[in-house]
Structures are given as C-alpha cells and as structure tokens.
Amino acid sequence: MLRKTVTESFGATIEGLKASHLTETVVERSKRMILDTLGVGLLGTNTSVFKKILQYSKVYNARKASTVWGNSNISLLPQYAAFVNGVAVHSMDFDDTWYPATHPSGAVLPAVLALAEVLPQQSKPSGMDLLLAFNVGIEVQGRLMRFSKEASNIPKRFHPPAVVGTMGSAAATSKLLHMGSAQCREVLAIAASYSGAPMANAATQTKPLHIGNAARRGLEASYLALLGLEGNKNILDMKSGFGAFYTDYTPDMLAGLDSYRWVLEDQDVAIKRFPAHLGMHWVADAATALRMKLLEKNLPLVKIKKVVLKVPDARYVNRPFPASEHEARHSFQFNACTALVDGSISEESFSDLNLHRQEIRDLLQKVLIENPHDNHSNFDTMYCEVGVEMHTGETITERCNTFYGHWREPLSQYDLLKKFKANASTVLSMEAVQGIIDTVANLEKVTDCTVLSSYLQVKEKPI
C-alpha cells in the first residue's frame, strides 16, 4: 500500500517490524539497556520521590495486576505500575541517555513489562516479543528526534523524554498488543496530546515524573485506541501536531521494511557510571584527572586560588551552590568540586552529609564558569576543561572530550554487570539479581518474558 503521509509510514512500520528485522547489534545493545534500566530502577525504589509516588498510586492497587519493582506485596493497574517504575528509573538521573538528547529506556521498559503481565496467559509475550516491542519504542523516539536539529542540542524548553518518550511507550505497547497500522496511527495521535513537560522542573523531585508519565501515558494511549478513540490522522506531519514541540520540525517518511535500518544500529546509548546529569560525567573525568596531577605535584586543595570550568552554555546545569541532591546532580560546579576532593563521584556524593561539607562549600566559592564559543551545548561534540590556579601562580588544566560510558567509549560488559549488581542488590537477593542477569542475557530464548517480573518482586530477607 502506498504510504501518503509520515504518520502512515510510522503506523505501517510499527505494525510491520518483525523479530527477523532485529540485528545482532540491536539485540545486544538493547539487552544492555534493559539490564541497566532494571538496575537503576531497582536502586530508585529506595528514593523519597519513588516512595511519594508509590503512596499516591496505591489508590490504584489491584489483585491481579502488574509488579511494582522491588515489592512483593503491592501490585497496581498496569498504567500505574508503569508510572511508578518509570519514576524509579529516573529518580536519581542514573538511566541511559541517547543522542539526540533523551533518556530512551525508562519510558518504554516499565510500560511493556507492566502490559505483558496483564495479557491473557495464552498470549504472554516471549522474550523476543519483548525485545521487538522495546526496540520499536526506542526506534520511534530516535526517528522523531532526528526530525529536528534543535533536538540534537541539550534541551532548553521541553524535557525530551516527556515528548518522544511518550510516543515511544505508545509505539512499544501498541506493538505488544499486535495493533494494525491504522490503530497505531491513532495511538501516536493520542500519545502526542499526552506529551511534553517544561525544563523548569529539571533538578527537582518532579523531573522523574516526566519518565513515569511517559511510560504511563503511552500505555494509556494504546488502551484508548483499543476502545476506538481517534485523533488527528496526520499528527506527525503537522507543525501544529507533533511539530509543536520543535521550532525546526521537518518530518520525513520512514524507509521500507525490506531495507530497514534501526537507529540503534548506528547510534549507541551512554550508560552512566554515577547518578547525575550526563554533562556531569565530562566534568567529573576532567576533574579526577586534574586531581591526580595535583597529588603528583604534592599541591593541596587548600592552596587553590581559583577553579575555572570551560563547559557548554547550558543554564539548568549551571548551579553554583546546589541546595538539594537533585540540584547537585545538575551542577557542573558541585560535580567538579566533588571529583577534586574525593577523586570520584558516587551515589553517596549527593547525600545531605556530602552536599553540605565545608570542604566542598569552600571550593565552590572559588569556581568560575566559562562558555567557549567552540564548546557547543551538544552531548556528541561538547567537552569539559577544568583548570586550577594556585596561590603560587601555577596553573594546571585537564580536558575531557569523551568520558567512559559515552557511546564513543561504552562501558565494558564487566562494568555494566558490576553497576547492575550494585544497584539491584540494594533491593533484591543475589539469587534474584543473578536470575535477572541470566534472563536478560538469554532473552531471545525466553518463552514468557514475565519471568522477569517474578524476579523483580523478590525482596532481600532482613538480616
């Protein structure tokens, strides 16, 4: 059938993509994303923001419903399980980041896992079904972001996961529900009216809701389309449709399935080593290397007169004196000073105790920000240079062009597993942790993907 519009091409692609279209690269990269997302989500169930959202969502408790990760005594309607688990994934800003900028996995994985649990027993999705639906959700996000050059830069107006993430959740869940192309178009139209969240809520407890809402609303869009709700048939073609989120939106038809190439095939994701905004990883690596130079020269930090950070002009991560853990995760200054003082950054770096250390506060007073014209606000091309001027007049600098964990320098499988085990074991038994690792590693061979949810429910017995 001739595809006359961009929206029609998306609907046809969502329906038409099969497991046979998945390449080895896409399968392996997406399994790493799934494992990492489960780990950061499990860790996130320990946070205060998750506990607040779970308390709210308990009004939607249901006996035969979907798993709340890390809990064995609570189950929720699938859209609310997707909501709270999505919040957990982004509660510490520890989830994966793509280019153009978004957090792709957290909006999709909670939705497809929650949906899979409530499908009839005779039609439970296999692991390969899960991989396909997950990758369809990731793919739709990638394609939509590439319709705008503005989307390539660190965002200023809308938080991208709340925009494209909702569409990805909608596409993934419609795929898992085996919808036809016409219904898939309706799902995307409905989801577009659920999309969008302002960047002003970055560095607050509300920011994780952007991921949770994307997961939930995409699933709701699929449910509503099943009931016959209709939207604009050309939602992806119009400036007043999905184009409302981007000033330079230029959509294009998707390629035919015979020669289809996934975005994930060409563009890997960044997997973070510590829980903070992606830009912080450049500054951390540069500051850590600079600290080594100071130690080699036997120069104490108290002898620093000035710290200069040469970073992109991204105002929402320019926070000279962060007052909360969420602001600290979005502060070039705090992360640079923490790396200079401690030589590394970890989950504990953002605790109240460490946030208000006098040593950090004293060093923050000495930090200056510079925005070089060649340092673009773009996760693919940006760099960070950290320089210190000593009271002796000596100046020492270090620069990071690509941090470890960036898509150009991916985490090794060993370090990915190490991160997952550290995160998941805060909530689960080691038996459950290993069960998830083994299941994800062999996901394409699993006959019922909801076995993952059974592991996610197991809690560590109190000592």
PDB file of N, CA and C in Angstrom, residues 208-291:
ATOM      1  N   PRO A 208      11.605  13.284  37.735  1.00  0.00           N
ATOM      2  CA  PRO A 208      11.383  11.856  37.465  1.00  0.00           C
ATOM      3  C   PRO A 208       9.969  11.520  37.006  1.00  0.00           C
ATOM      4  N   LEU A 209       8.999  12.389  37.332  1.00  0.00           N
ATOM      5  CA  LEU A 209       7.638  12.153  36.857  1.00  0.00           C
ATOM      6  C   LEU A 209       7.557  12.206  35.338  1.00  0.00           C
ATOM      7  N   HIS A 210       8.507  12.916  34.700  1.00  0.00           N
ATOM      8  CA  HIS A 210       8.483  13.012  33.243  1.00  0.00           C
ATOM      9  C   HIS A 210       8.641  11.633  32.613  1.00  0.00           C
ATOM     10  N   ILE A 211       9.522  10.815  33.168  1.00  0.00           N
ATOM     11  CA  ILE A 211       9.698   9.450  32.659  1.00  0.00           C
ATOM     12  C   ILE A 211       8.507   8.585  33.036  1.00  0.00           C
ATOM     13  N   GLY A 212       8.072   8.690  34.297  1.00  0.00           N
ATOM     14  CA  GLY A 212       6.922   7.898  34.734  1.00  0.00           C
ATOM     15  C   GLY A 212       5.682   8.196  33.924  1.00  0.00           C
ATOM     16  N   ASN A 213       5.441   9.478  33.679  1.00  0.00           N
ATOM     17  CA  ASN A 213       4.270   9.849  32.887  1.00  0.00           C
ATOM     18  C   ASN A 213       4.383   9.388  31.446  1.00  0.00           C
ATOM     19  N   ALA A 214       5.589   9.430  30.893  1.00  0.00           N
ATOM     20  CA  ALA A 214       5.772   8.955  29.513  1.00  0.00           C
ATOM     21  C   ALA A 214       5.404   7.480  29.411  1.00  0.00           C
ATOM     22  N   ALA A 215       5.890   6.667  30.359  1.00  0.00           N
ATOM     23  CA  ALA A 215       5.569   5.241  30.346  1.00  0.00           C
ATOM     24  C   ALA A 215       4.066   5.022  30.504  1.00  0.00           C
ATOM     25  N   ARG A 216       3.494   5.703  31.459  1.00  0.00           N
ATOM     26  CA  ARG A 216       2.063   5.530  31.758  1.00  0.00           C
ATOM     27  C   ARG A 216       1.185   6.020  30.612  1.00  0.00           C
ATOM     28  N   ARG A 217       1.460   7.223  30.137  1.00  0.00           N
ATOM     29  CA  ARG A 217       0.574   7.827  29.142  1.00  0.00           C
ATOM     30  C   ARG A 217       0.651   7.114  27.793  1.00  0.00           C
ATOM     31  N   GLY A 218       1.842   6.612  27.448  1.00  0.00           N
ATOM     32  CA  GLY A 218       1.927   5.838  26.210  1.00  0.00           C
ATOM     33  C   GLY A 218       1.083   4.586  26.271  1.00  0.00           C
ATOM     34  N   LEU A 219       1.117   3.909  27.426  1.00  0.00           N
ATOM     35  CA  LEU A 219       0.288   2.715  27.612  1.00  0.00           C
ATOM     36  C   LEU A 219      -1.190   3.080  27.603  1.00  0.00           C
ATOM     37  N   GLU A 220      -1.543   4.178  28.247  1.00  0.00           N
ATOM     38  CA  GLU A 220      -2.935   4.622  28.225  1.00  0.00           C
ATOM     39  C   GLU A 220      -3.403   4.930  26.803  1.00  0.00           C
ATOM     40  N   ALA A 221      -2.519   5.514  26.013  1.00  0.00           N
ATOM     41  CA  ALA A 221      -2.873   5.820  24.623  1.00  0.00           C
ATOM     42  C   ALA A 221      -3.226   4.546  23.863  1.00  0.00           C
ATOM     43  N   SER A 222      -2.452   3.487  24.109  1.00  0.00           N
ATOM     44  CA  SER A 222      -2.754   2.211  23.450  1.00  0.00           C
ATOM     45  C   SER A 222      -4.093   1.654  23.920  1.00  0.00           C
ATOM     46  N   TYR A 223      -4.359   1.727  25.212  1.00  0.00           N
ATOM     47  CA  TYR A 223      -5.648   1.253  25.733  1.00  0.00           C
ATOM     48  C   TYR A 223      -6.812   2.033  25.128  1.00  0.00           C
ATOM     49  N   LEU A 224      -6.643   3.355  25.018  1.00  0.00           N
ATOM     50  CA  LEU A 224      -7.727   4.187  24.489  1.00  0.00           C
ATOM     51  C   LEU A 224      -7.956   3.916  23.009  1.00  0.00           C
ATOM     52  N   ALA A 225      -6.881   3.679  22.276  1.00  0.00           N
ATOM     53  CA  ALA A 225      -7.047   3.355  20.853  1.00  0.00           C
ATOM     54  C   ALA A 225      -7.766   2.018  20.685  1.00  0.00           C
ATOM     55  N   LEU A 226      -7.501   1.064  21.569  1.00  0.00           N
ATOM     56  CA  LEU A 226      -8.217  -0.212  21.524  1.00  0.00           C
ATOM     57  C   LEU A 226      -9.722  -0.021  21.691  1.00  0.00           C
ATOM     58  N   LEU A 227     -10.093   1.013  22.464  1.00  0.00           N
ATOM     59  CA  LEU A 227     -11.515   1.299  22.695  1.00  0.00           C
ATOM     60  C   LEU A 227     -12.121   2.135  21.578  1.00  0.00           C
ATOM     61  N   GLY A 228     -11.304   2.497  20.598  1.00  0.00           N
ATOM     62  CA  GLY A 228     -11.826   3.215  19.440  1.00  0.00           C
ATOM     63  C   GLY A 228     -11.626   4.712  19.452  1.00  0.00           C
ATOM     64  N   LEU A 229     -10.894   5.248  20.434  1.00  0.00           N
ATOM     65  CA  LEU A 229     -10.638   6.683  20.452  1.00  0.00           C
ATOM     66  C   LEU A 229      -9.783   7.070  19.259  1.00  0.00           C
ATOM     67  N   GLU A 230     -10.117   8.186  18.633  1.00  0.00           N
ATOM     68  CA  GLU A 230      -9.418   8.621  17.433  1.00  0.00           C
ATOM     69  C   GLU A 230      -8.764   9.986  17.643  1.00  0.00           C
ATOM     70  N   GLY A 231      -7.706  10.228  16.884  1.00  0.00           N
ATOM     71  CA  GLY A 231      -7.028  11.520  16.903  1.00  0.00           C
ATOM     72  C   GLY A 231      -6.751  11.981  15.488  1.00  0.00           C
ATOM     73  N   ASN A 232      -5.909  12.984  15.366  1.00  0.00           N
ATOM     74  CA  ASN A 232      -5.578  13.516  14.053  1.00  0.00           C
ATOM     75  C   ASN A 232      -4.768  12.485  13.266  1.00  0.00           C
ATOM     76  N   LYS A 233      -5.234  12.164  12.085  1.00  0.00           N
ATOM     77  CA  LYS A 233      -4.600  11.117  11.279  1.00  0.00           C
ATOM     78  C   LYS A 233      -3.231  11.529  10.745  1.00  0.00           C
ATOM     79  N   ASN A 234      -2.919  12.808  10.821  1.00  0.00           N
ATOM     80  CA  ASN A 234      -1.643  13.313  10.308  1.00  0.00           C
ATOM     81  C   ASN A 234      -0.811  13.963  11.419  1.00  0.00           C
ATOM     82  N   ILE A 235      -0.887  13.420  12.613  1.00  0.00           N
ATOM     83  CA  ILE A 235      -0.289  14.056  13.782  1.00  0.00           C
ATOM     84  C   ILE A 235       1.215  14.289  13.625  1.00  0.00           C
ATOM     85  N   LEU A 236       1.912  13.410  12.918  1.00  0.00           N
ATOM     86  CA  LEU A 236       3.360  13.548  12.768  1.00  0.00           C
ATOM     87  C   LEU A 236       3.757  14.418  11.586  1.00  0.00           C
ATOM     88  N   ASP A 237       2.785  14.793  10.769  1.00  0.00           N
ATOM     89  CA  ASP A 237       3.075  15.581   9.570  1.00  0.00           C
ATOM     90  C   ASP A 237       2.948  17.076   9.808  1.00  0.00           C
ATOM     91  N   MET A 238       2.316  17.470  10.892  1.00  0.00           N
ATOM     92  CA  MET A 238       1.865  18.847  11.033  1.00  0.00           C
ATOM     93  C   MET A 238       2.702  19.658  12.025  1.00  0.00           C
ATOM     94  N   LYS A 239       2.947  20.907  11.681  1.00  0.00           N
ATOM     95  CA  LYS A 239       3.625  21.825  12.609  1.00  0.00           C
ATOM     96  C   LYS A 239       2.789  22.013  13.875  1.00  0.00           C
ATOM     97  N   SER A 240       1.480  21.950  13.734  1.00  0.00           N
ATOM     98  CA  SER A 240       0.591  22.079  14.886  1.00  0.00           C
ATOM     99  C   SER A 240       0.320  20.733  15.541  1.00  0.00           C
ATOM    100  N   GLY A 241       0.922  19.679  14.989  1.00  0.00           N
ATOM    101  CA  GLY A 241       0.823  18.352  15.595  1.00  0.00           C
ATOM    102  C   GLY A 241       2.046  18.115  16.449  1.00  0.00           C
ATOM    103  N   PHE A 242       2.788  17.034  16.145  1.00  0.00           N
ATOM    104  CA  PHE A 242       3.989  16.771  16.936  1.00  0.00           C
ATOM    105  C   PHE A 242       5.043  17.846  16.716  1.00  0.00           C
ATOM    106  N   GLY A 243       4.934  18.557  15.602  1.00  0.00           N
ATOM    107  CA  GLY A 243       5.869  19.642  15.320  1.00  0.00           C
ATOM    108  C   GLY A 243       5.780  20.797  16.291  1.00  0.00           C
ATOM    109  N   ALA A 244       4.745  20.826  17.139  1.00  0.00           N
ATOM    110  CA  ALA A 244       4.600  21.914  18.104  1.00  0.00           C
ATOM    111  C   ALA A 244       5.739  21.936  19.119  1.00  0.00           C
ATOM    112  N   PHE A 245       6.433  20.799  19.283  1.00  0.00           N
ATOM    113  CA  PHE A 245       7.498  20.719  20.281  1.00  0.00           C
ATOM    114  C   PHE A 245       8.847  21.217  19.757  1.00  0.00           C
ATOM    115  N   TYR A 246       8.969  21.411  18.440  1.00  0.00           N
ATOM    116  CA  TYR A 246      10.250  21.793  17.856  1.00  0.00           C
ATOM    117  C   TYR A 246      10.046  22.929  16.852  1.00  0.00           C
ATOM    118  N   THR A 247      10.891  23.940  16.954  1.00  0.00           N
ATOM    119  CA  THR A 247      10.741  25.092  16.053  1.00  0.00           C
ATOM    120  C   THR A 247      11.207  24.776  14.641  1.00  0.00           C
ATOM    121  N   ASP A 248      11.999  23.712  14.463  1.00  0.00           N
ATOM    122  CA  ASP A 248      12.533  23.380  13.137  1.00  0.00           C
ATOM    123  C   ASP A 248      12.144  21.965  12.717  1.00  0.00           C
ATOM    124  N   TYR A 249      10.948  21.563  13.086  1.00  0.00           N
ATOM    125  CA  TYR A 249      10.479  20.202  12.841  1.00  0.00           C
ATOM    126  C   TYR A 249      10.322  19.940  11.342  1.00  0.00           C
ATOM    127  N   THR A 250      11.045  18.931  10.845  1.00  0.00           N
ATOM    128  CA  THR A 250      10.986  18.569   9.425  1.00  0.00           C
ATOM    129  C   THR A 250      10.848  17.054   9.303  1.00  0.00           C
ATOM    130  N   PRO A 251       9.630  16.545   9.342  1.00  0.00           N
ATOM    131  CA  PRO A 251       9.427  15.092   9.324  1.00  0.00           C
ATOM    132  C   PRO A 251       9.664  14.500   7.949  1.00  0.00           C
ATOM    133  N   ASP A 252       9.941  13.206   7.938  1.00  0.00           N
ATOM    134  CA  ASP A 252      10.192  12.515   6.677  1.00  0.00           C
ATOM    135  C   ASP A 252       9.624  11.103   6.767  1.00  0.00           C
ATOM    136  N   MET A 253       9.339  10.525   5.619  1.00  0.00           N
ATOM    137  CA  MET A 253       8.810   9.160   5.563  1.00  0.00           C
ATOM    138  C   MET A 253       9.866   8.166   6.041  1.00  0.00           C
ATOM    139  N   LEU A 254       9.433   7.106   6.686  1.00  0.00           N
ATOM    140  CA  LEU A 254      10.345   6.040   7.064  1.00  0.00           C
ATOM    141  C   LEU A 254      10.635   5.146   5.865  1.00  0.00           C
ATOM    142  N   ALA A 255      11.813   4.536   5.887  1.00  0.00           N
ATOM    143  CA  ALA A 255      12.190   3.642   4.791  1.00  0.00           C
ATOM    144  C   ALA A 255      11.332   2.387   4.812  1.00  0.00           C
ATOM    145  N   GLY A 256      11.247   1.735   3.674  1.00  0.00           N
ATOM    146  CA  GLY A 256      10.511   0.482   3.597  1.00  0.00           C
ATOM    147  C   GLY A 256      11.167  -0.604   4.430  1.00  0.00           C
ATOM    148  N   LEU A 257      10.398  -1.610   4.791  1.00  0.00           N
ATOM    149  CA  LEU A 257      10.886  -2.651   5.694  1.00  0.00           C
ATOM    150  C   LEU A 257      11.925  -3.559   5.046  1.00  0.00           C
ATOM    151  N   ASP A 258      11.936  -3.644   3.729  1.00  0.00           N
ATOM    152  CA  ASP A 258      12.895  -4.532   3.061  1.00  0.00           C
ATOM    153  C   ASP A 258      14.336  -4.102   3.310  1.00  0.00           C
ATOM    154  N   SER A 259      14.549  -2.813   3.447  1.00  0.00           N
ATOM    155  CA  SER A 259      15.906  -2.307   3.659  1.00  0.00           C
ATOM    156  C   SER A 259      16.003  -1.525   4.964  1.00  0.00           C
ATOM    157  N   TYR A 260      15.183  -1.902   5.932  1.00  0.00           N
ATOM    158  CA  TYR A 260      15.086  -1.089   7.154  1.00  0.00           C
ATOM    159  C   TYR A 260      16.356  -1.188   7.986  1.00  0.00           C
ATOM    160  N   ARG A 261      16.798  -0.031   8.501  1.00  0.00           N
ATOM    161  CA  ARG A 261      17.963   0.026   9.384  1.00  0.00           C
ATOM    162  C   ARG A 261      17.584   0.782  10.655  1.00  0.00           C
ATOM    163  N   TRP A 262      17.804   0.156  11.791  1.00  0.00           N
ATOM    164  CA  TRP A 262      17.449   0.731  13.078  1.00  0.00           C
ATOM    165  C   TRP A 262      18.394   1.874  13.448  1.00  0.00           C
ATOM    166  N   VAL A 263      17.839   2.885  14.114  1.00  0.00           N
ATOM    167  CA  VAL A 263      18.682   3.971  14.608  1.00  0.00           C
ATOM    168  C   VAL A 263      19.699   3.435  15.610  1.00  0.00           C
ATOM    169  N   LEU A 264      19.276   2.487  16.454  1.00  0.00           N
ATOM    170  CA  LEU A 264      20.170   1.932  17.469  1.00  0.00           C
ATOM    171  C   LEU A 264      21.352   1.194  16.843  1.00  0.00           C
ATOM    172  N   GLU A 265      21.208   0.770  15.603  1.00  0.00           N
ATOM    173  CA  GLU A 265      22.314   0.131  14.892  1.00  0.00           C
ATOM    174  C   GLU A 265      23.469   1.114  14.703  1.00  0.00           C
ATOM    175  N   ASP A 266      23.127   2.357  14.453  1.00  0.00           N
ATOM    176  CA  ASP A 266      24.141   3.376  14.157  1.00  0.00           C
ATOM    177  C   ASP A 266      24.492   4.251  15.360  1.00  0.00           C
ATOM    178  N   GLN A 267      23.590   4.331  16.338  1.00  0.00           N
ATOM    179  CA  GLN A 267      23.795   5.250  17.464  1.00  0.00           C
ATOM    180  C   GLN A 267      23.558   4.525  18.781  1.00  0.00           C
ATOM    181  N   ASP A 268      24.640   4.179  19.471  1.00  0.00           N
ATOM    182  CA  ASP A 268      24.548   3.525  20.776  1.00  0.00           C
ATOM    183  C   ASP A 268      24.124   4.558  21.831  1.00  0.00           C
ATOM    184  N   VAL A 269      23.862   4.083  23.049  1.00  0.00           N
ATOM    185  CA  VAL A 269      23.484   4.974  24.138  1.00  0.00           C
ATOM    186  C   VAL A 269      24.650   5.157  25.099  1.00  0.00           C
ATOM    187  N   ALA A 270      24.560   6.181  25.930  1.00  0.00           N
ATOM    188  CA  ALA A 270      25.501   6.374  27.029  1.00  0.00           C
ATOM    189  C   ALA A 270      24.922   5.733  28.281  1.00  0.00           C
ATOM    190  N   ILE A 271      25.737   4.959  28.979  1.00  0.00           N
ATOM    191  CA  ILE A 271      25.340   4.335  30.242  1.00  0.00           C
ATOM    192  C   ILE A 271      26.200   4.942  31.345  1.00  0.00           C
ATOM    193  N   LYS A 272      25.548   5.516  32.327  1.00  0.00           N
ATOM    194  CA  LYS A 272      26.228   6.344  33.326  1.00  0.00           C
ATOM    195  C   LYS A 272      26.930   5.510  34.400  1.00  0.00           C
ATOM    196  N   ARG A 273      28.039   6.045  34.900  1.00  0.00           N
ATOM    197  CA  ARG A 273      28.772   5.404  35.994  1.00  0.00           C
ATOM    198  C   ARG A 273      28.322   5.916  37.353  1.00  0.00           C
ATOM    199  N   PHE A 274      27.721   7.085  37.405  1.00  0.00           N
ATOM    200  CA  PHE A 274      27.216   7.610  38.675  1.00  0.00           C
ATOM    201  C   PHE A 274      25.935   8.390  38.389  1.00  0.00           C
ATOM    202  N   PRO A 275      25.090   8.577  39.411  1.00  0.00           N
ATOM    203  CA  PRO A 275      23.745   9.120  39.176  1.00  0.00           C
ATOM    204  C   PRO A 275      23.694  10.632  39.088  1.00  0.00           C
ATOM    205  N   ALA A 276      23.872  11.154  37.888  1.00  0.00           N
ATOM    206  CA  ALA A 276      23.813  12.605  37.667  1.00  0.00           C
ATOM    207  C   ALA A 276      23.595  12.881  36.184  1.00  0.00           C
ATOM    208  N   HIS A 277      23.186  14.099  35.893  1.00  0.00           N
ATOM    209  CA  HIS A 277      23.014  14.574  34.515  1.00  0.00           C
ATOM    210  C   HIS A 277      24.235  14.194  33.677  1.00  0.00           C
ATOM    211  N   LEU A 278      23.998  13.859  32.424  1.00  0.00           N
ATOM    212  CA  LEU A 278      25.069  13.341  31.584  1.00  0.00           C
ATOM    213  C   LEU A 278      26.257  14.301  31.489  1.00  0.00           C
ATOM    214  N   GLY A 279      25.992  15.595  31.415  1.00  0.00           N
ATOM    215  CA  GLY A 279      27.073  16.562  31.294  1.00  0.00           C
ATOM    216  C   GLY A 279      28.065  16.496  32.446  1.00  0.00           C
ATOM    217  N   MET A 280      27.590  16.016  33.595  1.00  0.00           N
ATOM    218  CA  MET A 280      28.458  15.941  34.767  1.00  0.00           C
ATOM    219  C   MET A 280      29.576  14.917  34.589  1.00  0.00           C
ATOM    220  N   HIS A 281      29.393  13.979  33.678  1.00  0.00           N
ATOM    221  CA  HIS A 281      30.393  12.926  33.509  1.00  0.00           C
ATOM    222  C   HIS A 281      31.649  13.442  32.805  1.00  0.00           C
ATOM    223  N   TRP A 282      31.497  14.444  31.964  1.00  0.00           N
ATOM    224  CA  TRP A 282      32.678  15.085  31.370  1.00  0.00           C
ATOM    225  C   TRP A 282      33.472  15.820  32.450  1.00  0.00           C
ATOM    226  N   VAL A 283      32.752  16.619  33.238  1.00  0.00           N
ATOM    227  CA  VAL A 283      33.438  17.431  34.239  1.00  0.00           C
ATOM    228  C   VAL A 283      34.072  16.543  35.309  1.00  0.00           C
ATOM    229  N   ALA A 284      33.429  15.435  35.635  1.00  0.00           N
ATOM    230  CA  ALA A 284      33.972  14.527  36.646  1.00  0.00           C
ATOM    231  C   ALA A 284      35.276  13.892  36.180  1.00  0.00           C
ATOM    232  N   ASP A 285      35.297  13.435  34.928  1.00  0.00           N
ATOM    233  CA  ASP A 285      36.517  12.791  34.425  1.00  0.00           C
ATOM    234  C   ASP A 285      37.665  13.787  34.326  1.00  0.00           C
ATOM    235  N   ALA A 286      37.360  15.005  33.890  1.00  0.00           N
ATOM    236  CA  ALA A 286      38.413  16.026  33.791  1.00  0.00           C
ATOM    237  C   ALA A 286      38.932  16.403  35.180  1.00  0.00           C
ATOM    238  N   ALA A 287      38.022  16.584  36.137  1.00  0.00           N
ATOM    239  CA  ALA A 287      38.436  16.976  37.482  1.00  0.00           C
ATOM    240  C   ALA A 287      39.201  15.858  38.187  1.00  0.00           C
ATOM    241  N   THR A 288      38.803  14.607  37.949  1.00  0.00           N
ATOM    242  CA  THR A 288      39.505  13.475  38.548  1.00  0.00           C
ATOM    243  C   THR A 288      40.943  13.394  38.031  1.00  0.00           C
ATOM    244  N   ALA A 289      41.108  13.592  36.718  1.00  0.00           N
ATOM    245  CA  ALA A 289      42.454  13.578  36.139  1.00  0.00           C
ATOM    246  C   ALA A 289      43.289  14.743  36.681  1.00  0.00           C
ATOM    247  N   LEU A 290      42.651  15.902  36.858  1.00  0.00           N
ATOM    248  CA  LEU A 290      43.352  17.065  37.406  1.00  0.00           C
ATOM    249  C   LEU A 290      43.792  16.797  38.845  1.00  0.00           C
ATOM    250  N   ARG A 291      42.957  16.156  39.610  1.00  0.00           N
ATOM    251  CA  ARG A 291      43.312  15.829  40.989  1.00  0.00           C
ATOM    252  C   ARG A 291      44.580  14.969  41.051  1.00  0.00           C
TER     253      ARG A 291
END
